[in-house]
Amino acid sequence: MSGPYLRMLPPSASPLRPADIAAGIRAWMSGQGAQSLRCEVKRKFGVRHVFFATSGRAGLSASLRAMRTLCPQRDEVLLPAFTSFSVPSAVVNAGLKVGLYDVSSRTLAPDMVSLEKALNSKTLCVVACHLFGYPLVLEPLRELCRVHGAFLLDDAAQAMGARAGTELAGTMGDAGLFSLSRGKNITAVDGGIVLTDREDLAEAFGAMPALFAASGRIRTARNLALALALMVMLHPRAYWLPASLPFLGIGRSVFDPDFRLESLDELRAGIGRSALDRLDDLNAARRRTAATLHAGLQGVPGMRVVQPAAGTVPVYLRLPLLPLSGVWPGGVAPQAQALGVVRSYPLALHRISGLAPFLTSVGDYPGASLLAANLLTLPTHGHVHGDDIRAIVRVFQDLPVKRCASVKEVAA
Ligand SMILES: *Cc1c(COP(=O)(O)O)cnc(C)c1O
């Protein structure tokens, strides 16, 4: 294709195929979508109980509500100070308070000193997030939670299929979460999956009727239209359209605790079931793209790729980069955005003004603040081709790092 056509890479895109949507429609007709998805998730992740919700945050809110019924005297949930704004939205939706712990800006792992300081007799649950598909090793955190009588929620919304040792992300806590939203490992436009091996939590889930109500035909038809639109619009040749419509709010981080708990409709369960069959291939492709990007960036001065923890197998939902000097020299070229090179969450959670009334205490979160200010992430999804990778690498080669260094050499 020649000429200045508007190729624009979405920062994250999980491919939806016509076959996925056809599977969704079949599930809608047969009413077997949720059951089939449940069996496959149980099999693939080796868990006893699987529940669905209309979104990841609804699944998270439902999990916390279930925990609260088992531990009504505790009302505080500890979150990493750097994560998706969906996470605090879910805590507040569940009527709970938010405590924060810091994360390492080097490894993205929980800062255990900060976490231990935040734990107290009111802590209902600690949420750990495997950001960008980099698995955390949760054994020490699990032990800490056990000692303090708090639940551990393994938020694998960005890490479906990732592994730490022999453990799969999503199965390392008392409950686990996957998201089927459009920027995740696989998508059904939206959706949340909760896993647990605990009978008491499963029972508490079963007592939430909103999660099991059949969904109306109008909602399903709307979801079908959304799925079709998403399939078309995430293509690099079409993405400029949704990206240029500000009211769609694409790529924006919003704190919004005001949502309803609803079931996952059969259509989206069917789409998710079909997409799940491709999870391993999609993750393998992301790993290859991440490895090629990483190799291209090797030796580019002034930056480093965040390294996964030893013994873990990441799924690289995105490839996170940090500037060595603390800030990007001269800023990053605006054309980088059209290549899907974007900042991550723009604020550490303690800086979200709408969340302030729900915070139990505020400390210093230097790791989270540094990540919010400086982390850049590169796309790894299936629309990223060789030319894109070379163009992305060039963005970083063109940063004025070397020139600064040579000026210093001249001065010396
Ligand atoms: C996406 C995400 C969720 C859930 O978000 P939904 O968009 O509601 O599906 C939860 N935690 C993390 C870390 C996420 O990235």
Coordinates of C-alpha atoms and ligand atoms in Angstrom, one line a residue:
M1 CA 0.0 0.0 0.0
S2 CA 1.4 3.4 -1.0
G3 CA 0.7 6.9 0.0
P4 CA 0.2 8.5 3.3
Y5 CA -2.6 6.3 4.5
L6 CA -3.4 6.6 8.2
R7 CA -1.7 3.6 9.7
M8 CA -1.9 3.9 13.5
L9 CA -1.2 1.1 15.9
P10 CA -3.5 0.8 18.9
P11 CA -1.5 0.6 22.1
S12 CA -3.1 -2.7 23.0
A13 CA -5.4 -4.8 20.8
S14 CA -6.6 -8.4 21.3
P15 CA -7.6 -9.7 18.0
L16 CA -11.2 -10.6 17.6
R17 CA -11.9 -12.9 14.6
P18 CA -15.1 -13.5 12.7
A19 CA -14.9 -17.1 14.0
D20 CA -15.0 -15.8 17.6
I21 CA -18.1 -13.7 16.9
A22 CA -19.8 -16.6 15.1
A23 CA -19.0 -18.8 18.2
G24 CA -20.6 -16.0 20.3
I25 CA -23.8 -16.0 18.2
R26 CA -24.0 -19.8 18.5
A27 CA -23.6 -19.6 22.2
W28 CA -26.3 -17.0 22.4
M29 CA -28.7 -19.3 20.4
S30 CA -27.8 -22.4 22.4
G31 CA -27.4 -20.9 25.8
Q32 CA -24.3 -23.0 26.4
G33 CA -21.6 -20.3 26.3
A34 CA -21.1 -19.7 30.0
Q35 CA -21.1 -23.4 30.8
S36 CA -18.6 -24.2 28.1
L37 CA -16.3 -21.3 29.1
R38 CA -16.5 -22.4 32.7
C39 CA -15.4 -26.0 31.9
E40 CA -12.5 -24.8 29.8
V41 CA -11.2 -22.3 32.4
K42 CA -11.4 -24.9 35.1
R43 CA -9.5 -27.3 32.9
K44 CA -6.9 -24.9 31.7
F45 CA -6.1 -23.3 35.0
G46 CA -6.8 -26.3 37.2
V47 CA -9.3 -24.6 39.6
R48 CA -12.5 -25.8 41.3
H49 CA -14.8 -22.8 40.9
V50 CA -15.2 -20.2 38.1
F51 CA -17.5 -17.3 38.1
F52 CA -18.2 -14.6 35.5
A53 CA -19.2 -10.9 35.6
T54 CA -19.8 -8.3 33.0
S55 CA -16.3 -6.8 33.4
G56 CA -13.1 -7.4 35.2
R57 CA -13.9 -4.6 37.7
A58 CA -17.3 -6.1 38.4
G59 CA -15.6 -9.5 39.0
L60 CA -13.2 -7.8 41.3
S61 CA -16.0 -6.0 43.2
A62 CA -17.9 -9.3 43.5
S63 CA -14.8 -11.1 44.9
L64 CA -14.3 -8.4 47.5
R65 CA -18.0 -8.5 48.5
A66 CA -17.8 -12.3 48.8
M67 CA -14.7 -11.9 51.1
R68 CA -16.5 -9.3 53.2
T69 CA -19.4 -11.6 53.9
L70 CA -16.9 -14.0 55.4
C71 CA -15.0 -11.3 57.3
P72 CA -17.5 -8.5 58.0
Q73 CA -15.3 -6.8 60.6
R74 CA -12.6 -6.0 58.0
D75 CA -13.2 -3.2 55.4
E76 CA -9.9 -2.2 53.9
V77 CA -8.3 -3.5 50.7
L78 CA -4.6 -2.9 50.0
L79 CA -3.7 -2.0 46.4
P80 CA -0.4 -1.4 44.7
A81 CA -0.1 2.4 44.3
F82 CA 0.6 1.9 40.6
T83 CA -2.1 0.0 38.7
S84 CA -5.1 0.2 36.5
F85 CA -7.7 2.7 37.8
S86 CA -10.3 -0.1 37.4
V87 CA -8.8 -1.7 40.6
P88 CA -9.6 1.1 43.1
S89 CA -12.9 1.7 41.2
A90 CA -13.9 -1.9 42.1
V91 CA -12.9 -1.5 45.8
V92 CA -15.0 1.6 46.2
N93 CA -17.8 0.0 44.2
A94 CA -17.8 -2.8 46.8
G95 CA -18.2 -0.3 49.6
L96 CA -14.7 -0.8 50.9
K97 CA -11.8 1.5 51.8
V98 CA -8.5 1.6 49.9
G99 CA -5.0 1.3 51.5
L100 CA -1.9 1.5 49.3
Y101 CA 1.5 -0.1 49.2
D102 CA 4.4 0.9 47.0
V103 CA 5.9 -1.1 44.2
S104 CA 9.5 -1.4 42.9
S105 CA 10.1 0.8 39.9
R106 CA 12.8 -1.7 38.9
T107 CA 10.7 -4.9 38.9
L108 CA 7.1 -3.8 39.4
A109 CA 6.9 -6.2 42.4
P110 CA 5.3 -5.2 45.7
D111 CA 7.6 -3.3 48.0
M112 CA 7.3 -5.8 51.0
V113 CA 8.4 -3.2 53.6
S114 CA 5.7 -0.8 52.4
L115 CA 3.2 -3.6 52.2
E116 CA 3.9 -4.9 55.7
K117 CA 3.5 -1.4 57.1
A118 CA 0.1 -1.1 55.4
L119 CA -1.3 -4.4 56.7
N120 CA -3.4 -4.2 59.8
S121 CA -6.4 -5.8 61.6
K122 CA -8.8 -4.1 59.2
T123 CA -7.2 -5.5 56.1
L124 CA -9.7 -7.6 54.3
C125 CA -7.7 -8.4 51.2
V126 CA -4.4 -7.6 49.5
V127 CA -4.6 -7.3 45.7
A128 CA -1.5 -8.1 43.7
C129 CA -1.4 -7.2 40.0
H130 CA 0.8 -8.8 37.4
L131 CA 1.2 -5.7 35.3
F132 CA 1.9 -6.0 31.5
G133 CA 1.9 -9.7 31.8
Y134 CA 5.0 -9.8 34.1
P135 CA 4.3 -12.5 36.7
L136 CA 4.9 -11.7 40.3
V137 CA 6.3 -14.4 42.6
L138 CA 3.5 -14.3 45.3
E139 CA 4.8 -16.9 47.8
P140 CA 6.1 -14.3 50.3
L141 CA 3.0 -12.2 50.0
R142 CA 0.8 -15.2 50.5
E143 CA 2.6 -16.0 53.7
L144 CA 2.3 -12.4 54.9
C145 CA -1.5 -12.4 54.2
R146 CA -1.9 -15.7 56.0
V147 CA -0.2 -14.3 59.1
H148 CA -2.4 -11.3 59.1
G149 CA -5.6 -13.1 58.3
A150 CA -6.2 -11.2 55.0
F151 CA -7.3 -12.7 51.7
L152 CA -5.0 -12.5 48.7
L153 CA -6.5 -11.6 45.4
D154 CA -4.3 -12.5 42.4
D155 CA -5.3 -9.9 39.8
A156 CA -4.1 -11.5 36.5
A157 CA -6.2 -9.2 34.3
Q158 CA -3.1 -8.5 32.3
A159 CA -1.4 -11.9 32.7
M160 CA -3.7 -14.7 31.5
G161 CA -1.3 -17.6 30.7
A162 CA 1.7 -16.1 32.5
R163 CA 3.6 -18.4 34.9
A164 CA 5.8 -18.0 38.0
G165 CA 7.6 -21.3 38.5
T166 CA 4.9 -23.9 38.2
E167 CA 2.1 -21.6 39.3
L168 CA -0.2 -19.8 36.8
A169 CA -1.0 -16.2 37.3
G170 CA -4.6 -16.0 38.5
T171 CA -4.3 -19.1 40.7
M172 CA -1.8 -17.9 43.3
G173 CA -4.3 -16.3 45.7
D174 CA -7.5 -17.1 47.5
A175 CA -9.2 -15.8 44.4
G176 CA -7.9 -14.8 41.0
L177 CA -9.1 -12.5 38.3
F178 CA -9.0 -12.4 34.5
S179 CA -10.4 -9.6 32.3
L180 CA -11.8 -10.0 28.8
S181 CA -11.8 -6.3 28.1
R182 CA -10.5 -5.1 24.8
G183 CA -6.9 -4.4 25.8
K184 CA -6.3 -7.7 27.5
N185 CA -4.7 -11.0 26.6
I186 CA -7.9 -12.2 24.9
T187 CA -11.1 -10.2 24.6
A188 CA -14.8 -10.7 24.5
V189 CA -15.2 -6.9 24.2
D190 CA -15.7 -7.0 28.0
G191 CA -16.0 -9.5 30.7
G192 CA -14.5 -10.7 34.0
I193 CA -13.6 -14.2 35.2
V194 CA -13.1 -15.0 38.8
L195 CA -11.3 -18.3 39.9
T196 CA -11.2 -19.8 43.4
D197 CA -10.5 -23.1 45.0
R198 CA -12.1 -22.0 48.3
E199 CA -15.5 -23.5 49.0
D200 CA -16.5 -20.6 51.4
L201 CA -15.7 -18.0 48.7
A202 CA -17.5 -20.0 46.1
E203 CA -20.6 -20.2 48.3
A204 CA -20.5 -16.5 48.9
F205 CA -20.3 -15.9 45.2
G206 CA -23.3 -18.2 44.6
A207 CA -25.3 -15.9 46.9
M208 CA -25.0 -12.9 44.5
P209 CA -28.0 -13.1 42.2
A210 CA -26.9 -10.2 40.0
L211 CA -24.1 -12.4 38.7
F212 CA -26.5 -15.1 37.5
A213 CA -29.4 -13.1 36.0
A214 CA -30.1 -13.9 32.4
S215 CA -29.3 -10.9 30.2
G216 CA -31.8 -9.2 28.0
R217 CA -31.9 -9.4 24.2
I218 CA -31.3 -5.7 23.8
R219 CA -28.1 -5.9 25.8
T220 CA -26.9 -8.9 23.9
A221 CA -27.7 -7.2 20.5
R222 CA -25.7 -4.1 21.7
N223 CA -22.8 -6.3 22.6
L224 CA -22.9 -8.0 19.2
A225 CA -22.7 -4.6 17.5
L226 CA -19.8 -3.6 19.8
A227 CA -17.9 -6.8 19.0
L228 CA -18.3 -6.2 15.3
A229 CA -17.2 -2.6 15.6
L230 CA -14.2 -3.6 17.7
M231 CA -13.1 -6.2 15.2
V232 CA -12.9 -3.6 12.5
M233 CA -11.6 -0.6 14.5
L234 CA -8.6 -2.2 16.1
H235 CA -7.0 -2.6 12.7
P236 CA -4.1 -0.2 12.2
R237 CA -5.7 1.2 9.1
A238 CA -9.0 2.0 11.0
Y239 CA -7.7 2.8 14.4
W240 CA -7.2 6.6 13.8
L241 CA -11.0 6.8 13.7
P242 CA -11.9 5.7 17.2
A243 CA -8.6 7.2 18.5
S244 CA -9.6 10.6 17.2
L245 CA -13.0 10.6 18.8
P246 CA -12.5 12.0 22.3
F247 CA -15.9 11.0 23.6
L248 CA -14.9 7.3 23.2
G249 CA -12.3 8.0 25.9
I250 CA -9.9 5.4 24.3
G251 CA -6.7 5.0 26.3
R252 CA -7.9 7.2 29.1
S253 CA -7.6 6.1 32.7
V254 CA -10.7 6.9 34.7
F255 CA -11.6 6.3 38.3
D256 CA -15.3 5.4 38.2
P257 CA -16.7 3.3 41.0
D258 CA -20.2 3.7 39.7
F259 CA -21.0 0.5 37.8
R260 CA -23.5 -2.4 38.2
L261 CA -22.7 -6.0 38.9
E262 CA -24.1 -8.0 36.0
S263 CA -23.7 -11.4 34.6
L264 CA -21.6 -12.1 31.5
D265 CA -24.1 -12.7 28.7
E266 CA -24.0 -15.9 26.6
L267 CA -22.8 -14.0 23.5
R268 CA -19.6 -12.8 25.2
A269 CA -19.1 -16.0 27.0
G270 CA -19.1 -17.7 23.6
I271 CA -16.7 -15.2 22.1
G272 CA -14.4 -15.6 25.1
R273 CA -14.5 -19.4 24.9
S274 CA -13.5 -19.2 21.2
A275 CA -10.7 -16.7 21.9
L276 CA -9.4 -18.8 24.8
D277 CA -8.5 -21.6 22.4
R278 CA -6.0 -19.1 20.8
L279 CA -4.5 -17.8 24.1
D280 CA -1.3 -19.8 23.9
D281 CA -0.7 -18.8 20.3
L282 CA -1.4 -15.2 21.0
N283 CA 0.9 -15.2 24.0
A284 CA 3.7 -16.9 22.1
A285 CA 3.3 -14.2 19.3
R286 CA 3.5 -11.5 21.9
R287 CA 6.7 -13.1 23.4
R288 CA 8.3 -13.1 20.0
T289 CA 7.4 -9.4 19.4
A290 CA 8.7 -8.5 22.8
A291 CA 11.9 -10.4 22.2
T292 CA 12.5 -8.6 18.8
L293 CA 11.8 -5.2 20.3
H294 CA 14.1 -6.0 23.2
A295 CA 16.9 -7.2 20.8
G296 CA 16.4 -4.0 18.8
L297 CA 16.7 -1.8 21.9
Q298 CA 19.8 -3.6 23.2
G299 CA 22.6 -1.1 23.2
V300 CA 20.3 2.0 22.8
P301 CA 21.6 4.3 25.5
G302 CA 19.6 6.0 28.1
M303 CA 16.8 3.4 28.7
R304 CA 16.2 0.0 30.0
V305 CA 13.5 -2.6 29.5
V306 CA 11.8 -3.8 32.7
Q307 CA 13.1 -7.3 33.4
P308 CA 10.9 -10.2 34.5
A309 CA 11.6 -11.9 37.8
A310 CA 13.8 -15.0 37.7
G311 CA 11.9 -18.2 37.1
T312 CA 8.8 -16.5 35.6
V313 CA 7.3 -16.8 32.1
P314 CA 5.8 -13.4 31.2
V315 CA 3.1 -12.9 28.5
Y316 CA 4.2 -9.3 27.7
L317 CA 0.8 -7.7 27.3
R318 CA 3.0 -4.7 26.7
L319 CA 6.8 -4.1 26.9
P320 CA 7.5 -1.5 29.6
L321 CA 10.6 0.8 29.4
L322 CA 12.2 3.3 31.8
P323 CA 14.7 6.1 31.2
L324 CA 17.9 5.5 33.0
S325 CA 18.3 9.1 34.0
G326 CA 14.8 9.3 35.6
V327 CA 13.2 11.3 32.8
W328 CA 13.1 10.8 29.0
P329 CA 15.7 13.2 27.5
G330 CA 14.0 15.8 25.4
G331 CA 10.7 13.9 25.6
V332 CA 9.6 11.2 23.2
A333 CA 8.6 12.2 19.7
P334 CA 4.9 12.7 19.2
Q335 CA 4.9 10.2 16.2
A336 CA 5.7 7.5 18.8
Q337 CA 2.0 7.6 19.8
A338 CA 0.9 6.5 16.4
L339 CA 3.2 3.5 16.8
G340 CA 1.4 2.6 20.0
V341 CA 4.2 3.8 22.3
V342 CA 2.3 5.3 25.2
R343 CA 2.6 6.3 28.8
S344 CA 1.1 3.9 31.2
Y345 CA -1.2 5.0 34.1
P346 CA -0.7 8.7 34.4
L347 CA -1.0 8.9 38.2
A348 CA 0.0 6.9 41.2
L349 CA -3.3 6.0 43.0
H350 CA -2.8 8.5 45.9
R351 CA -2.9 11.3 43.3
I352 CA -6.4 10.5 42.0
S353 CA -8.5 13.2 43.5
G354 CA -11.8 11.3 43.3
L355 CA -10.3 8.4 45.3
A356 CA -9.0 10.6 48.2
P357 CA -12.2 10.3 50.4
F358 CA -11.8 6.5 50.3
L359 CA -8.1 6.2 51.2
T360 CA -7.4 5.1 54.7
S361 CA -4.0 6.8 54.9
V362 CA -1.6 8.3 52.5
G363 CA 2.2 7.8 52.6
D364 CA 4.9 8.2 50.1
Y365 CA 5.0 5.9 47.1
P366 CA 8.3 6.8 45.4
G367 CA 8.3 3.6 43.2
A368 CA 4.7 4.1 42.0
S369 CA 5.2 7.8 41.5
L370 CA 8.3 7.2 39.3
L371 CA 6.4 4.7 37.2
A372 CA 3.5 7.0 36.7
A373 CA 5.8 9.8 35.6
N374 CA 8.1 7.9 33.4
L375 CA 7.1 4.4 32.4
L376 CA 6.5 4.0 28.6
T377 CA 5.1 0.9 27.1
L378 CA 5.5 -0.6 23.7
P379 CA 2.8 -2.6 21.9
T380 CA 3.3 -6.3 21.4
H381 CA 0.0 -7.4 19.8
G382 CA -0.5 -9.1 16.5
H383 CA -0.8 -6.0 14.4
V384 CA 2.8 -5.0 15.2
H385 CA 4.9 -5.9 12.2
G386 CA 8.6 -5.8 11.4
D387 CA 8.5 -2.2 10.0
D388 CA 6.7 -1.0 13.1
I389 CA 9.3 -2.6 15.3
R390 CA 12.1 -0.9 13.4
A391 CA 10.2 2.5 13.6
I392 CA 9.7 2.1 17.3
V393 CA 13.4 1.3 17.9
R394 CA 14.3 4.3 15.8
V395 CA 12.2 6.5 18.1
F396 CA 14.5 5.6 21.0
Q397 CA 17.7 5.7 18.9
D398 CA 16.8 9.3 18.0
L399 CA 16.5 10.4 21.6
P400 CA 19.2 13.1 22.3
V401 CA 21.0 10.9 24.9
K402 CA 24.3 10.5 23.0
R403 CA 24.6 14.1 22.1
C404 CA 24.4 15.0 25.8
A405 CA 27.1 12.5 26.6
S406 CA 29.4 13.8 23.8
V407 CA 29.0 17.4 25.0
K408 CA 30.2 16.3 28.4
E409 CA 33.1 14.5 26.9
V410 CA 34.1 17.6 25.0
A411 CA 33.8 19.6 28.2
A412 CA 36.1 17.1 30.0
Ligands
LIG1 C1 -8.1 -4.3 33.1 C2 -7.8 -4.6 34.5 C3 -8.7 -4.9 35.5 C4 -10.2 -5.1 35.1 O1 -10.6 -4.2 34.3 P1 -11.9 -4.3 33.3 O2 -11.6 -3.3 32.3 O3 -13.0 -3.9 34.2 O4 -12.1 -5.6 32.8 C5 -8.3 -5.2 36.8 N1 -7.0 -5.1 37.1 C6 -6.1 -4.8 36.3 C7 -4.6 -4.7 36.7 C8 -6.4 -4.5 34.9 O5 -5.4 -4.1 34.1

